[in-house]
PDB file of C-alpha atoms and ligand atoms in Angstrom:
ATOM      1  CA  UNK A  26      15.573  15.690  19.942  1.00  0.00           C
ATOM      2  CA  UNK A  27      13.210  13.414  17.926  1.00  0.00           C
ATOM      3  CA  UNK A  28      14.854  10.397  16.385  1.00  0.00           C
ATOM      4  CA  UNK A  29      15.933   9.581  13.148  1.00  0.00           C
ATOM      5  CA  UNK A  30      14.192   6.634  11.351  1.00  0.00           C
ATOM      6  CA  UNK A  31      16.307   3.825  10.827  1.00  0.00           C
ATOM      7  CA  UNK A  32      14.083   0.913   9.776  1.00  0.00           C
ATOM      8  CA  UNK A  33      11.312   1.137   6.483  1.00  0.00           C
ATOM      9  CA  UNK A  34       9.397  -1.635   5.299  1.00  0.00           C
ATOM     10  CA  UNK A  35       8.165  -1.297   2.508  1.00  0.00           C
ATOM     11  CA  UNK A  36       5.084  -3.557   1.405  1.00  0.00           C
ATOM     12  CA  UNK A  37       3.636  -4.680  -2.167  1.00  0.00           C
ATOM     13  CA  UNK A  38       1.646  -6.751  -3.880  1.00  0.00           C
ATOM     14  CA  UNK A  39       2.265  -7.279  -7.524  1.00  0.00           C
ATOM     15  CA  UNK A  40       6.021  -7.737  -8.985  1.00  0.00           C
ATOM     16  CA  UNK A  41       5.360  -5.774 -11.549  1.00  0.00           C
ATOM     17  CA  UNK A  42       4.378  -2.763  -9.502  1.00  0.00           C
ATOM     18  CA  UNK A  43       7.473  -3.072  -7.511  1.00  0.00           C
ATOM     19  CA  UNK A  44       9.799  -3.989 -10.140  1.00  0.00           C
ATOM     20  CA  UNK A  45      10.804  -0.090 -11.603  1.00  0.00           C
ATOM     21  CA  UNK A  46      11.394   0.361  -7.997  1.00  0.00           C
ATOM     22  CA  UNK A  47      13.565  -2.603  -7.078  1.00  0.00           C
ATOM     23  CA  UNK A  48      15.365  -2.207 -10.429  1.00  0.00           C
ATOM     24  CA  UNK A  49      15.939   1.574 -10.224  1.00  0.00           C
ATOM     25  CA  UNK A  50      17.735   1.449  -6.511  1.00  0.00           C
ATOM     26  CA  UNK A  51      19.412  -1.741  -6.767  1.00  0.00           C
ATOM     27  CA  UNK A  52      17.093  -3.175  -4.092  1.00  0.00           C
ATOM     28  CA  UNK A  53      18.621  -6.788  -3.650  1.00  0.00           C
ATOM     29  CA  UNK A  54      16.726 -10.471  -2.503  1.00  0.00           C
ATOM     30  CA  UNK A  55      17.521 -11.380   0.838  1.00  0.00           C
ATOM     31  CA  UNK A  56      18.155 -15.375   0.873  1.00  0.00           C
ATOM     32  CA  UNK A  57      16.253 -17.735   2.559  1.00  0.00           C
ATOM     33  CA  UNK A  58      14.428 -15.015   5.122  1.00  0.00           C
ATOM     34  CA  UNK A  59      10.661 -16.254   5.553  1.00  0.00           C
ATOM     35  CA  UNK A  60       9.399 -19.744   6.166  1.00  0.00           C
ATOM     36  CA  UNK A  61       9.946 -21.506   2.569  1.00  0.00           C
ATOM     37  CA  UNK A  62       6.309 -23.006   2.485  1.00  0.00           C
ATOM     38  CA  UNK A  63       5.750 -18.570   2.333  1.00  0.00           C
ATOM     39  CA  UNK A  64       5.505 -17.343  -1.104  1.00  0.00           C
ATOM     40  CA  UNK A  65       6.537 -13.396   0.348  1.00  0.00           C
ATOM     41  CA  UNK A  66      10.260 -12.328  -0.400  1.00  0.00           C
ATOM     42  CA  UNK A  67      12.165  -9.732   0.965  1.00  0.00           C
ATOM     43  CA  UNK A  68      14.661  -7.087  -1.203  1.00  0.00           C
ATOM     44  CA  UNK A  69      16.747  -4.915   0.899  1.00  0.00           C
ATOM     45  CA  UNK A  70      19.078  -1.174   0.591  1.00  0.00           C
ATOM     46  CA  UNK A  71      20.887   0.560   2.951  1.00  0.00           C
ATOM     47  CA  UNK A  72      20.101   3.981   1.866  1.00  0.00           C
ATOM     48  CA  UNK A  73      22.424   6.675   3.339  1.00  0.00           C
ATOM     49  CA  UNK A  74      21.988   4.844   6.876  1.00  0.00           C
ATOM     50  CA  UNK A  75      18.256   3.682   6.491  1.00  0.00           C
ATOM     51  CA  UNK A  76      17.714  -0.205   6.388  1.00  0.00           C
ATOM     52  CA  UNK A  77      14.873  -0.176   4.084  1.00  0.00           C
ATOM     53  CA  UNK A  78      13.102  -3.419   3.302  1.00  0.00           C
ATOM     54  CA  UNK A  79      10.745  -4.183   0.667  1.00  0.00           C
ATOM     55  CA  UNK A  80       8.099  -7.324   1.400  1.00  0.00           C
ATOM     56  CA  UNK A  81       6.609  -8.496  -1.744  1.00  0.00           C
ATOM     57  CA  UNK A  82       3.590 -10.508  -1.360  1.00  0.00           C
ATOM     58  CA  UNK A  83       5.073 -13.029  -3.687  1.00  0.00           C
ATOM     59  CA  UNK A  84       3.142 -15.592  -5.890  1.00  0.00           C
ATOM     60  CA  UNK A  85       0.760 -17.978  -5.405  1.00  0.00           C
ATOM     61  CA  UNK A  86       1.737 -21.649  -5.403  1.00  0.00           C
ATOM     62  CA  UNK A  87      -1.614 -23.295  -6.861  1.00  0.00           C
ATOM     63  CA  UNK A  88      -2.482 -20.469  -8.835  1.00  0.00           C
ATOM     64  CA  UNK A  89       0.844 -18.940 -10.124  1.00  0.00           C
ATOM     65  CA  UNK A  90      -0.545 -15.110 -10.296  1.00  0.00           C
ATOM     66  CA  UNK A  91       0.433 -12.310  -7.617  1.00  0.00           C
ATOM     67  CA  UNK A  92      -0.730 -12.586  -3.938  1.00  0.00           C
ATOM     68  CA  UNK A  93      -2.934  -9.644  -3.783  1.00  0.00           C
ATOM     69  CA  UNK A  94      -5.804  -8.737  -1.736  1.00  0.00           C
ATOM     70  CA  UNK A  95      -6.350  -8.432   2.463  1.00  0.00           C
ATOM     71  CA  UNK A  96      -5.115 -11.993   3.088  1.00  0.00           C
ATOM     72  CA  UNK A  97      -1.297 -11.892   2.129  1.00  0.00           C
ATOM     73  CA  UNK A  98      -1.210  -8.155   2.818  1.00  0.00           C
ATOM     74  CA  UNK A  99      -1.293  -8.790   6.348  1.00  0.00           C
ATOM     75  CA  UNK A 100       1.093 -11.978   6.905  1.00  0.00           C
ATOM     76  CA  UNK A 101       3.572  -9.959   4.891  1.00  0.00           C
ATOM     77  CA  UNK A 102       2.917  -6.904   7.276  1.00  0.00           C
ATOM     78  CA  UNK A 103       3.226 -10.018  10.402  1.00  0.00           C
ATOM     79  CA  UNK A 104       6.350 -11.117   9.039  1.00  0.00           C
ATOM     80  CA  UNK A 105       7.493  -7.397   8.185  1.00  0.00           C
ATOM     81  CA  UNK A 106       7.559  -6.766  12.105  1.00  0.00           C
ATOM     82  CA  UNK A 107       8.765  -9.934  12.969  1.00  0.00           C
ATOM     83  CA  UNK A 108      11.757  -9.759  10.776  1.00  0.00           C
ATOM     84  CA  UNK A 109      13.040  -6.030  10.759  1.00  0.00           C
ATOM     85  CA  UNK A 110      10.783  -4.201  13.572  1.00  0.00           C
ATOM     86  CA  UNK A 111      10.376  -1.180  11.130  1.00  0.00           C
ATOM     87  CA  UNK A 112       9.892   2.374  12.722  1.00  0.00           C
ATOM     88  CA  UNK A 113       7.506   3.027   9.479  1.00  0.00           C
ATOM     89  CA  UNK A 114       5.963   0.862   7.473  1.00  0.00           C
ATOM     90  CA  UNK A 115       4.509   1.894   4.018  1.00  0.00           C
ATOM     91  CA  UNK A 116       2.565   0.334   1.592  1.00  0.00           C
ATOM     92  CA  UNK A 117       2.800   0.977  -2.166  1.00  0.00           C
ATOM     93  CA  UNK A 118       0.684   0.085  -5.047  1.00  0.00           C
ATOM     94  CA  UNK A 119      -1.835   0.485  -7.418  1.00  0.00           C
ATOM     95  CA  UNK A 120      -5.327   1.730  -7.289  1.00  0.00           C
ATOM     96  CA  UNK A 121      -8.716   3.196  -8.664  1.00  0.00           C
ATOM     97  CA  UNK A 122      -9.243   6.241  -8.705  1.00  0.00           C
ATOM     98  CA  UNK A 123     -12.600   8.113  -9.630  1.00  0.00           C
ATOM     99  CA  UNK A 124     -12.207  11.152 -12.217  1.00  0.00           C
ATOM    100  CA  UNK A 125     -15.314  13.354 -11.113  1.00  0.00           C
ATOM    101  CA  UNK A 126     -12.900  13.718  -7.957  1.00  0.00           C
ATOM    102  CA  UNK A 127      -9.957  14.699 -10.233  1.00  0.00           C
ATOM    103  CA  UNK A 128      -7.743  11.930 -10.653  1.00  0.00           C
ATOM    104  CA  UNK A 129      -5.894  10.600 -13.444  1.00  0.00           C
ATOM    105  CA  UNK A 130      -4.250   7.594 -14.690  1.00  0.00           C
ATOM    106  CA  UNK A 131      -0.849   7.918 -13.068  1.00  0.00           C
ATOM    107  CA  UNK A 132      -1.335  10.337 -10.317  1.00  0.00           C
ATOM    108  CA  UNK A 133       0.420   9.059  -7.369  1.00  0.00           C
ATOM    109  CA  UNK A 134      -1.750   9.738  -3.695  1.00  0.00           C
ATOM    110  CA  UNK A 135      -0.668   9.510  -0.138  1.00  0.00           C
ATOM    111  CA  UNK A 136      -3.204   8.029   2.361  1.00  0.00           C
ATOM    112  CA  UNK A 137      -5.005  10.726   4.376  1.00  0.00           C
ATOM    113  CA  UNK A 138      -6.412  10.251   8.160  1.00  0.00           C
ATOM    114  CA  UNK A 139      -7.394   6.562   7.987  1.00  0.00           C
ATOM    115  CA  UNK A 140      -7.686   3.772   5.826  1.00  0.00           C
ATOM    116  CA  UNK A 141     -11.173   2.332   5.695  1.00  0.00           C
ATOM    117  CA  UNK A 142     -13.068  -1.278   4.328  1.00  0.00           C
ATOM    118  CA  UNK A 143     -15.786  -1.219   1.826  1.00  0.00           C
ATOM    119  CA  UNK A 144     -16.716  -4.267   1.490  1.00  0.00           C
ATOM    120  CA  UNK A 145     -17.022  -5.556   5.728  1.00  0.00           C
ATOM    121  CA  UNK A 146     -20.397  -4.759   6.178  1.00  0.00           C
ATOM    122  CA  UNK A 147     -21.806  -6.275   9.143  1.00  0.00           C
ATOM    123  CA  UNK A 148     -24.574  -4.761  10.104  1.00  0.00           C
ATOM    124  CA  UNK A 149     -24.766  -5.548  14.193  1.00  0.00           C
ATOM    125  CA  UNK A 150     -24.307  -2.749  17.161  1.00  0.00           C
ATOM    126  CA  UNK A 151     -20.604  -2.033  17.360  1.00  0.00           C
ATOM    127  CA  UNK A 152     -19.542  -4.668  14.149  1.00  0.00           C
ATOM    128  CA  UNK A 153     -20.641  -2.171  11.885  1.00  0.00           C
ATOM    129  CA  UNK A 154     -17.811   0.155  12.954  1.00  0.00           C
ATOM    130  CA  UNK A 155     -15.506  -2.656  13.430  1.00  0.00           C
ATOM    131  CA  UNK A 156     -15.973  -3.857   9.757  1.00  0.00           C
ATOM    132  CA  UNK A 157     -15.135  -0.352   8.346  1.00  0.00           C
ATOM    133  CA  UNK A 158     -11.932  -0.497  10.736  1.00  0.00           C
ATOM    134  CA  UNK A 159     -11.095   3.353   9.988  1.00  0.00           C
ATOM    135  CA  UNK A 160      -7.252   2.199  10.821  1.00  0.00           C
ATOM    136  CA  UNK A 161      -5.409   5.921  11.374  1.00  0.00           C
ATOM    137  CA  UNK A 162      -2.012   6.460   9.398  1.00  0.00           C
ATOM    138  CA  UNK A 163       0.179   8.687   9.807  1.00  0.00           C
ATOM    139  CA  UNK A 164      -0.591  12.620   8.600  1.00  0.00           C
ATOM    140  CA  UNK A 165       2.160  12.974   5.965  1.00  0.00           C
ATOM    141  CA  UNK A 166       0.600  15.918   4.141  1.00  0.00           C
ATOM    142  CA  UNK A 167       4.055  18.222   4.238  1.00  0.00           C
ATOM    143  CA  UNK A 168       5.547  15.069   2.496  1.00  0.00           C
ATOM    144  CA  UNK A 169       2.772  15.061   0.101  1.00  0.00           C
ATOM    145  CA  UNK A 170       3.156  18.538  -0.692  1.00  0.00           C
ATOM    146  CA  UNK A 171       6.626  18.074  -1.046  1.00  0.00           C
ATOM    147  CA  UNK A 172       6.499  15.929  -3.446  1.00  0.00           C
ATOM    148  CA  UNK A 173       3.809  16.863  -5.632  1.00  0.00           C
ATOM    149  CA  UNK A 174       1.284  13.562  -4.416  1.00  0.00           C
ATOM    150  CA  UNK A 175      -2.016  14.324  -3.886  1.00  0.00           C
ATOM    151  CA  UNK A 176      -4.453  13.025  -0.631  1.00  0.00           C
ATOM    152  CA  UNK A 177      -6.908  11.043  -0.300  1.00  0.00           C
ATOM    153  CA  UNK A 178      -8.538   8.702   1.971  1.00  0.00           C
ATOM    154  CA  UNK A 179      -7.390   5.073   0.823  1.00  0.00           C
ATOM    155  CA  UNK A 180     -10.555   2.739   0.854  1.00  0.00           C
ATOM    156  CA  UNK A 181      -9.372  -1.353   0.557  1.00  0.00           C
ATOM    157  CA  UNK A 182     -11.919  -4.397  -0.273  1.00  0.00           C
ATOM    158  CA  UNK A 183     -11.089  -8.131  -1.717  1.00  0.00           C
ATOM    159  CA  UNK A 184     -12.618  -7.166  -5.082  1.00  0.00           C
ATOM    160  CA  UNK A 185     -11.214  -5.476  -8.626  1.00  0.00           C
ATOM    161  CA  UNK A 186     -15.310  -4.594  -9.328  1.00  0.00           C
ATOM    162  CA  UNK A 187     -17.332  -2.897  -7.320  1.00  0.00           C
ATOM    163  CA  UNK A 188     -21.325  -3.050  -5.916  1.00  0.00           C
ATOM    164  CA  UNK A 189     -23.145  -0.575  -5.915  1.00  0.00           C
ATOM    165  CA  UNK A 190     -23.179  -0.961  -2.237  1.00  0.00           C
ATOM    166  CA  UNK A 191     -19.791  -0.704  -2.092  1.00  0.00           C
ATOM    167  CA  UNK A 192     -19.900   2.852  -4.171  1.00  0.00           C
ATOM    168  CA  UNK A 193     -22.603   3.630  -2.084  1.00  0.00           C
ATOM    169  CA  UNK A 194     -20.258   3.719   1.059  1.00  0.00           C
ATOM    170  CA  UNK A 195     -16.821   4.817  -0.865  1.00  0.00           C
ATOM    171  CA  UNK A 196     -18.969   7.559  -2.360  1.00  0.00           C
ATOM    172  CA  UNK A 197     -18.647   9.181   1.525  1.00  0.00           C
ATOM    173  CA  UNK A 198     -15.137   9.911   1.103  1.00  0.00           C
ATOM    174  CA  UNK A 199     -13.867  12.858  -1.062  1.00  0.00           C
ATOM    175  CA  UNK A 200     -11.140  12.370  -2.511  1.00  0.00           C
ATOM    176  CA  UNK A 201     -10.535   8.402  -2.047  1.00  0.00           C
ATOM    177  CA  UNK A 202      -9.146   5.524  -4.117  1.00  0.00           C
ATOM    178  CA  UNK A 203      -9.964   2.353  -4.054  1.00  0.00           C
ATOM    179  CA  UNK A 204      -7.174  -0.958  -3.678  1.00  0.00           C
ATOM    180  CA  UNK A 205      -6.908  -4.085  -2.436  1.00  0.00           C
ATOM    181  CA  UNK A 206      -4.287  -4.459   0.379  1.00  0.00           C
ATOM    182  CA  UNK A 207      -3.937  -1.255   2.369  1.00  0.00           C
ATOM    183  CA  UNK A 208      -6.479  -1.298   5.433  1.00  0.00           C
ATOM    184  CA  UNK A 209      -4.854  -4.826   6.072  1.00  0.00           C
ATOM    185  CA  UNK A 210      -1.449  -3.392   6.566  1.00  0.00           C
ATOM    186  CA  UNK A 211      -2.936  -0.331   8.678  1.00  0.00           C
ATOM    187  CA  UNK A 212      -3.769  -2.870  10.894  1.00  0.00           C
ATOM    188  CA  UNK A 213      -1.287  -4.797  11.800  1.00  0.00           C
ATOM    189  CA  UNK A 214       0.505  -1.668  11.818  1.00  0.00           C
ATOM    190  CA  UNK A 215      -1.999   0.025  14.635  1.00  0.00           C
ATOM    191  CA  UNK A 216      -1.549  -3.253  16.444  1.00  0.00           C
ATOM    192  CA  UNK A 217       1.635  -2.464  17.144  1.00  0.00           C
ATOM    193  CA  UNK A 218       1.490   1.024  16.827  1.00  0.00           C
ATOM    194  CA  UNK A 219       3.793   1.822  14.013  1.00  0.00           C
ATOM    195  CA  UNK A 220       3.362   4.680  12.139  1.00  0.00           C
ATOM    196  CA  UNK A 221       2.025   3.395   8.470  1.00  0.00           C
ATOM    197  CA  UNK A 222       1.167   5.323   5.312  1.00  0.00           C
ATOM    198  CA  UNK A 223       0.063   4.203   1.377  1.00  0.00           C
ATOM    199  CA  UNK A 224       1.236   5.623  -1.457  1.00  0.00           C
ATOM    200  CA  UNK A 225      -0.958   4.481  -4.403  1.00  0.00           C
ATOM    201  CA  UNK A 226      -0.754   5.080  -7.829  1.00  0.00           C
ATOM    202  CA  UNK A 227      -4.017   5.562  -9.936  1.00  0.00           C
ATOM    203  CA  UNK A 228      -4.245   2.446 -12.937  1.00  0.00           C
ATOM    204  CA  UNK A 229      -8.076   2.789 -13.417  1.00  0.00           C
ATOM    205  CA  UNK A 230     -10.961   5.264 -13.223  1.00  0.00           C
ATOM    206  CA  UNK A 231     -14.089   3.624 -11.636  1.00  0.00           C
ATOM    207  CA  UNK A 232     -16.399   6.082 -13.032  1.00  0.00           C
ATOM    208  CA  UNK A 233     -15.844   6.238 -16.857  1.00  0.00           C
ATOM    209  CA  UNK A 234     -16.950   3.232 -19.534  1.00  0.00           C
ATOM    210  CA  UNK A 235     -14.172   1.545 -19.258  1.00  0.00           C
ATOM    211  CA  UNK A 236     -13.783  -1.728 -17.656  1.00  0.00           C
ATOM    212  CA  UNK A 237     -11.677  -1.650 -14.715  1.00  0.00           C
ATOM    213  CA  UNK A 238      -9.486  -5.159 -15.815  1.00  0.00           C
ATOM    214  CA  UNK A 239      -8.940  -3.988 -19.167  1.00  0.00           C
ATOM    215  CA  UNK A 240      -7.576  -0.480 -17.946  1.00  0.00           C
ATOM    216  CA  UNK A 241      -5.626  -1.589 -14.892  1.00  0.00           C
ATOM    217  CA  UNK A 242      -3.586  -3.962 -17.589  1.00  0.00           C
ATOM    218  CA  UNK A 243      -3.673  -1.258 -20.087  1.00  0.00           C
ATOM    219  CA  UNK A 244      -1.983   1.107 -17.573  1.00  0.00           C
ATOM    220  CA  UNK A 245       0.434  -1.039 -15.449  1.00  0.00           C
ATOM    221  CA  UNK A 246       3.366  -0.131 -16.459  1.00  0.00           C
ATOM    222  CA  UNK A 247       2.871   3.862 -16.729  1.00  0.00           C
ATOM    223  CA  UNK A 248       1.201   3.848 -12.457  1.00  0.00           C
ATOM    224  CA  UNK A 249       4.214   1.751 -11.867  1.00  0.00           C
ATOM    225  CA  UNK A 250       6.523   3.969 -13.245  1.00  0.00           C
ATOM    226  CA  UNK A 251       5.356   6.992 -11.655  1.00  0.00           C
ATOM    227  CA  UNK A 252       4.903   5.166  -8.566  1.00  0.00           C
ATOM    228  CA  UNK A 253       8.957   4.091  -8.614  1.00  0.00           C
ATOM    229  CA  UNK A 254       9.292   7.919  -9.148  1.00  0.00           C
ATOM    230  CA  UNK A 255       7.841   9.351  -6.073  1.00  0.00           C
ATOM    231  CA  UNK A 256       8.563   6.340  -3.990  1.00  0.00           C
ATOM    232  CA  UNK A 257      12.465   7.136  -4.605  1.00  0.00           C
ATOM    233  CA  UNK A 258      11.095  10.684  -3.730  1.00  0.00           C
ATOM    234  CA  UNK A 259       9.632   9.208  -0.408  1.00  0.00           C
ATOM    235  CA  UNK A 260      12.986   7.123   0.298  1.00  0.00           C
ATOM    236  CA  UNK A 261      15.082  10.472  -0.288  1.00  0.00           C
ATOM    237  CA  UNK A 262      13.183  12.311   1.631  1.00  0.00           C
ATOM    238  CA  UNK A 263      12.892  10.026   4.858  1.00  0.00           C
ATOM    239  CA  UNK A 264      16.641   9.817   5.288  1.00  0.00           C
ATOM    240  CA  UNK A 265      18.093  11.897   8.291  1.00  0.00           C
ATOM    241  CA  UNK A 266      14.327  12.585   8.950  1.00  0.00           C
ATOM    242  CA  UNK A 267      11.737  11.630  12.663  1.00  0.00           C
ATOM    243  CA  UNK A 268       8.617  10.472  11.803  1.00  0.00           C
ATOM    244  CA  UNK A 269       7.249  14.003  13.235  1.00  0.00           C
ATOM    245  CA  UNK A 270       9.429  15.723  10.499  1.00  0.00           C
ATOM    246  CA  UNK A 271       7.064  13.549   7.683  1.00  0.00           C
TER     247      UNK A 271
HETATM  248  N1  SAH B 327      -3.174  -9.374 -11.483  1.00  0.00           N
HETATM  249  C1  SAH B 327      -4.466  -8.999 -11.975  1.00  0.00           C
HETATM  250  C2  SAH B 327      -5.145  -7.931 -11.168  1.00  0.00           C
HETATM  251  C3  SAH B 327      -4.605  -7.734  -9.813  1.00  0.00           C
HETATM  252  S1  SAH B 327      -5.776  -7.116  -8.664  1.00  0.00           S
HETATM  253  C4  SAH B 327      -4.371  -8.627 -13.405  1.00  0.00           C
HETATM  254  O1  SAH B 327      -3.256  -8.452 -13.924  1.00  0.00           O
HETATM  255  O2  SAH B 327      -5.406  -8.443 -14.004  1.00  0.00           O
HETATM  256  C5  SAH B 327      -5.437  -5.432  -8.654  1.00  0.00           C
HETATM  257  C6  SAH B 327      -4.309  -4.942  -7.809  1.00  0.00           C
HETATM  258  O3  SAH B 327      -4.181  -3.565  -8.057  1.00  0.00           O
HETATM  259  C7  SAH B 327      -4.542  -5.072  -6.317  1.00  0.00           C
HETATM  260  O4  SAH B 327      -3.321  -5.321  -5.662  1.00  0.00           O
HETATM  261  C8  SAH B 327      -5.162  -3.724  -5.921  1.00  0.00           C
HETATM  262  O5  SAH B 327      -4.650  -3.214  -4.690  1.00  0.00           O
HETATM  263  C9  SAH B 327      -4.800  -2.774  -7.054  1.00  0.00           C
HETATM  264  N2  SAH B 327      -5.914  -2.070  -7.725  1.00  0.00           N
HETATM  265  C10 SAH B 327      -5.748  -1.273  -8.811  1.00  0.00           C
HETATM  266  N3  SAH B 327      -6.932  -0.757  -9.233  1.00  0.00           N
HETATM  267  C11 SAH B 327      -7.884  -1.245  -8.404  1.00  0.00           C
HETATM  268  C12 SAH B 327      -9.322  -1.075  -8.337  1.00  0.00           C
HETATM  269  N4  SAH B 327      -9.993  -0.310  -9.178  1.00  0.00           N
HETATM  270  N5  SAH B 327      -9.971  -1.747  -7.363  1.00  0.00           N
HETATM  271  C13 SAH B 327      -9.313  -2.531  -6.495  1.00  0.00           C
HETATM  272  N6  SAH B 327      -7.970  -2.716  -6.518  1.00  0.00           N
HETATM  273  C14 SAH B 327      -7.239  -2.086  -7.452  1.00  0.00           C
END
């Protein structure tokens, strides 16, 4: 008999992408939990017997904007084991999508075999492969399905533009989107071998005219919205469930 899961944190970056969610489910701020010098905060629900936990990367002291990008993403996925020892450990956002590979603003993806960097290249026997990381998560494809979320390998650097080196090596994938925080989390989350898995929601579309600020602002709100919709999908569908049931 597998067991049930009993622990899910639950890791963002921007407020306003975790906001419909936090709002919808009556997730609710747990006092006084990290370090106060930390700008991450923790919201909490105990959903038909699962303790589920979401870390928000918080905001920036100096700068007063979201934390986002590879740096907070993995002291809030630190602190997110250190606090609540999750049996799963998910990260949901935002992300680019390309449409030549079929997306659309709004469609909502679930990571697929690994979770790669763009942007490490280091170019030295054996650092090449260790910049690209290729961090595993968890095959959640009958969840997916379930759900009506497409796959796609999740590809994470530190920047909102892209190179056309970076292209170059996202362009191996097929299908893939492109975010900021994920392949830190996968990380810390093979480190201690926890089963992890992204669920992104598309805001941009790298290959059309448009530029990608003016489009991720433009469509916030709607790839927040649908994200809040399938992650109370994903919540719903985790309880009484192993993570070899996913
Ligand atoms: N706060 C800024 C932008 C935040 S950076 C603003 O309002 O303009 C973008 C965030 O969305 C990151 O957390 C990243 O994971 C995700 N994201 C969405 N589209 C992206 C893209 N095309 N490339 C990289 N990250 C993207």
């Amino acid at each position: 008999m597998t067991k049930p899961i009993e622990k899910v944190a639950i890791i963002m970056a921007m407020k306003q992408e975790a906001k419909p969610l936090i709002e919808e489910y009556n997730f609710y701020k747990l006092p006084k939990i990290f370090d106060e010098e930390l700008p991450m905060e923790a919201y909490h629900i105990d959903k038909e017997g699962i303790d589920i936990t979401i870390i928000l990367n918080g905001t920036d002291r100096d700068f007063q904007l979201d934390c986002v990008a590879t740096q907070p993403a993995t002291l809030s996925a630190f602190l997110a084991v250190q606090h609540f020892r999750p049996d799963l450990i998910i990260n949901a956002g935002t992300a680019g999508g390309f449409a030549q590979r079929g997306s659309e603003i709004g469609d909502v993806y679930v990571s697929h075999k690994y979770i790669r960097y763009h942007d490490r290249r280091i170019p030295l026997p054996g650092f090449d492969k260790y910049g690209m990381g290729n961090y595993p998560c968890l095959n959640a494809s009958r969840l997916a399905q379930k759900l009506g979320m497409k796959l796609a390998n999740v590809s994470t650097g530190n920047s909102l533009d892209i190179t056309p080196t970076d292209l170059a090596i996202i362009n191996v994938e097929t299908p893939v989107v492109k975010e900021m925080e994920a392949a830190a989390i996968a990380w810390v989350a093979h480190l201690y071998r926890i089963p992890f898995i992204a669920v992104k929601s598309i805001t941009d579309l790298i290959d059309n005219e448009q530029a990608v600020e003016q489009e991720f602002i433009k469509n916030l709100a709607i790839a927040s919205n649908n994200l809040k919709k399938k992650m109370m999908g994903v919540i719903d569908y985790l309880v009484g469930k192993s993570i070899e049931e996913l």
